[in-house]
Amino acid sequence: MSAAKTEDISTVDVGIVGGGPAGLMSAILLARRGITAAVIEQRSEQEIRTTHRA
């Protein structure tokens, strides 16, 4: 399992576990406030993009 995009996550303010809708929205809202966040997800970006949600 490898990430397509990796950054130095040792310097972020918040760690978010889960790249689903809630995790990604949390990261967006934090970024708007100037707070850095790292989203940790085990699925690939392609798998997340093709998952259908209700």
Short mmCIF file of N, CA and C in Angstrom, two decimals:
data_model
loop_
_atom_site.label_atom_id
_atom_site.label_comp_id
_atom_site.label_asym_id
_atom_site.label_seq_id
_atom_site.Cartn_x
_atom_site.Cartn_y
_atom_site.Cartn_z
N MET A 1 0.85 -1.16 0.00
CA MET A 1 0.00 0.00 0.00
C MET A 1 0.90 1.23 0.00
N SER A 2 0.79 2.06 -1.04
CA SER A 2 1.61 3.26 -1.09
C SER A 2 0.75 4.44 -1.52
N ALA A 3 1.07 5.59 -1.02
CA ALA A 3 0.32 6.79 -1.34
C ALA A 3 0.86 7.43 -2.60
N ALA A 4 -0.03 7.95 -3.40
CA ALA A 4 0.38 8.63 -4.63
C ALA A 4 1.03 9.96 -4.30
N LYS A 5 0.53 10.61 -3.26
CA LYS A 5 1.06 11.91 -2.86
C LYS A 5 1.47 11.81 -1.39
N THR A 6 2.73 12.02 -1.12
CA THR A 6 3.19 11.99 0.27
C THR A 6 3.91 13.29 0.59
N GLU A 7 3.70 13.75 1.77
CA GLU A 7 4.37 14.93 2.27
C GLU A 7 4.93 14.62 3.64
N ASP A 8 5.70 15.52 4.18
CA ASP A 8 6.23 15.35 5.53
C ASP A 8 5.09 15.61 6.51
N ILE A 9 4.46 14.53 7.00
CA ILE A 9 3.31 14.70 7.88
C ILE A 9 3.71 14.89 9.34
N SER A 10 5.00 15.00 9.60
CA SER A 10 5.42 15.19 10.98
C SER A 10 5.20 16.63 11.44
N THR A 11 4.81 17.49 10.52
CA THR A 11 4.64 18.90 10.88
C THR A 11 3.21 19.41 10.68
N VAL A 12 2.22 18.52 10.65
CA VAL A 12 0.84 18.97 10.49
C VAL A 12 0.20 19.19 11.84
N ASP A 13 -0.86 20.00 11.84
CA ASP A 13 -1.57 20.30 13.08
C ASP A 13 -2.56 19.20 13.47
N VAL A 14 -3.21 18.59 12.46
CA VAL A 14 -4.27 17.61 12.72
C VAL A 14 -4.08 16.39 11.83
N GLY A 15 -4.32 15.21 12.38
CA GLY A 15 -4.33 13.98 11.60
C GLY A 15 -5.77 13.50 11.50
N ILE A 16 -6.21 13.19 10.28
CA ILE A 16 -7.58 12.73 10.05
C ILE A 16 -7.51 11.30 9.52
N VAL A 17 -8.18 10.39 10.21
CA VAL A 17 -8.19 8.99 9.79
C VAL A 17 -9.46 8.75 8.99
N GLY A 18 -9.28 8.45 7.71
CA GLY A 18 -10.41 8.18 6.83
C GLY A 18 -10.56 9.24 5.76
N GLY A 19 -10.51 8.82 4.52
CA GLY A 19 -10.61 9.74 3.40
C GLY A 19 -11.99 9.76 2.77
N GLY A 20 -13.00 9.42 3.54
CA GLY A 20 -14.38 9.49 3.04
C GLY A 20 -14.87 10.92 3.04
N PRO A 21 -16.16 11.11 2.78
CA PRO A 21 -16.71 12.47 2.70
C PRO A 21 -16.46 13.32 3.96
N ALA A 22 -16.65 12.74 5.13
CA ALA A 22 -16.46 13.51 6.37
C ALA A 22 -15.00 13.87 6.58
N GLY A 23 -14.10 12.92 6.32
CA GLY A 23 -12.67 13.19 6.49
C GLY A 23 -12.17 14.26 5.54
N LEU A 24 -12.57 14.16 4.27
CA LEU A 24 -12.14 15.15 3.29
C LEU A 24 -12.73 16.52 3.56
N MET A 25 -14.00 16.57 3.96
CA MET A 25 -14.62 17.86 4.28
C MET A 25 -13.94 18.48 5.50
N SER A 26 -13.60 17.66 6.47
CA SER A 26 -12.88 18.17 7.64
C SER A 26 -11.55 18.80 7.23
N ALA A 27 -10.83 18.13 6.34
CA ALA A 27 -9.54 18.65 5.88
C ALA A 27 -9.72 19.97 5.13
N ILE A 28 -10.76 20.07 4.31
CA ILE A 28 -11.04 21.30 3.56
C ILE A 28 -11.35 22.45 4.51
N LEU A 29 -12.23 22.19 5.47
CA LEU A 29 -12.62 23.25 6.41
C LEU A 29 -11.43 23.70 7.27
N LEU A 30 -10.60 22.76 7.69
CA LEU A 30 -9.41 23.12 8.45
C LEU A 30 -8.46 23.97 7.61
N ALA A 31 -8.27 23.58 6.35
CA ALA A 31 -7.37 24.32 5.46
C ALA A 31 -7.86 25.75 5.26
N ARG A 32 -9.15 25.94 5.18
CA ARG A 32 -9.71 27.29 5.04
C ARG A 32 -9.39 28.17 6.23
N ARG A 33 -9.18 27.55 7.39
CA ARG A 33 -8.82 28.28 8.61
C ARG A 33 -7.31 28.37 8.81
N GLY A 34 -6.55 27.82 7.87
CA GLY A 34 -5.10 27.88 7.97
C GLY A 34 -4.50 26.79 8.82
N ILE A 35 -5.27 25.74 9.08
CA ILE A 35 -4.80 24.62 9.90
C ILE A 35 -4.41 23.48 8.96
N THR A 36 -3.18 22.99 9.11
CA THR A 36 -2.72 21.90 8.24
C THR A 36 -3.24 20.57 8.74
N ALA A 37 -3.53 19.67 7.80
CA ALA A 37 -4.07 18.37 8.15
C ALA A 37 -3.52 17.31 7.21
N ALA A 38 -3.38 16.10 7.73
CA ALA A 38 -2.98 14.95 6.92
C ALA A 38 -4.12 13.95 6.98
N VAL A 39 -4.61 13.54 5.82
CA VAL A 39 -5.68 12.54 5.74
C VAL A 39 -5.02 11.18 5.49
N ILE A 40 -5.30 10.24 6.38
CA ILE A 40 -4.74 8.90 6.29
C ILE A 40 -5.85 7.96 5.81
N GLU A 41 -5.60 7.27 4.69
CA GLU A 41 -6.60 6.38 4.10
C GLU A 41 -5.90 5.14 3.57
N GLN A 42 -6.48 3.99 3.77
CA GLN A 42 -5.83 2.76 3.31
C GLN A 42 -6.21 2.43 1.87
N ARG A 43 -7.36 2.90 1.39
CA ARG A 43 -7.76 2.62 0.01
C ARG A 43 -7.00 3.52 -0.96
N SER A 44 -6.89 3.09 -2.20
CA SER A 44 -6.22 3.90 -3.22
C SER A 44 -7.13 5.05 -3.65
N GLU A 45 -6.53 6.08 -4.23
CA GLU A 45 -7.31 7.22 -4.72
C GLU A 45 -8.34 6.76 -5.76
N GLN A 46 -7.94 5.86 -6.64
CA GLN A 46 -8.86 5.34 -7.66
C GLN A 46 -10.05 4.64 -7.03
N GLU A 47 -9.81 3.83 -6.00
CA GLU A 47 -10.89 3.11 -5.33
C GLU A 47 -11.85 4.09 -4.65
N ILE A 48 -11.32 5.13 -4.04
CA ILE A 48 -12.18 6.14 -3.40
C ILE A 48 -13.03 6.85 -4.43
N ARG A 49 -12.44 7.22 -5.56
CA ARG A 49 -13.17 7.95 -6.61
C ARG A 49 -14.29 7.12 -7.23
N THR A 50 -14.15 5.80 -7.27
CA THR A 50 -15.15 4.96 -7.92
C THR A 50 -16.16 4.36 -6.94
N THR A 51 -16.03 4.66 -5.66
CA THR A 51 -16.99 4.15 -4.67
C THR A 51 -18.27 4.98 -4.75
N HIS A 52 -19.40 4.31 -4.94
CA HIS A 52 -20.68 4.99 -5.01
C HIS A 52 -21.28 5.08 -3.61
N ARG A 53 -21.76 6.23 -3.27
CA ARG A 53 -22.36 6.44 -1.95
C ARG A 53 -23.81 6.87 -2.12
N ALA A 54 -24.61 6.54 -1.11
CA ALA A 54 -26.03 6.89 -1.16
C ALA A 54 -26.23 8.36 -0.92
#
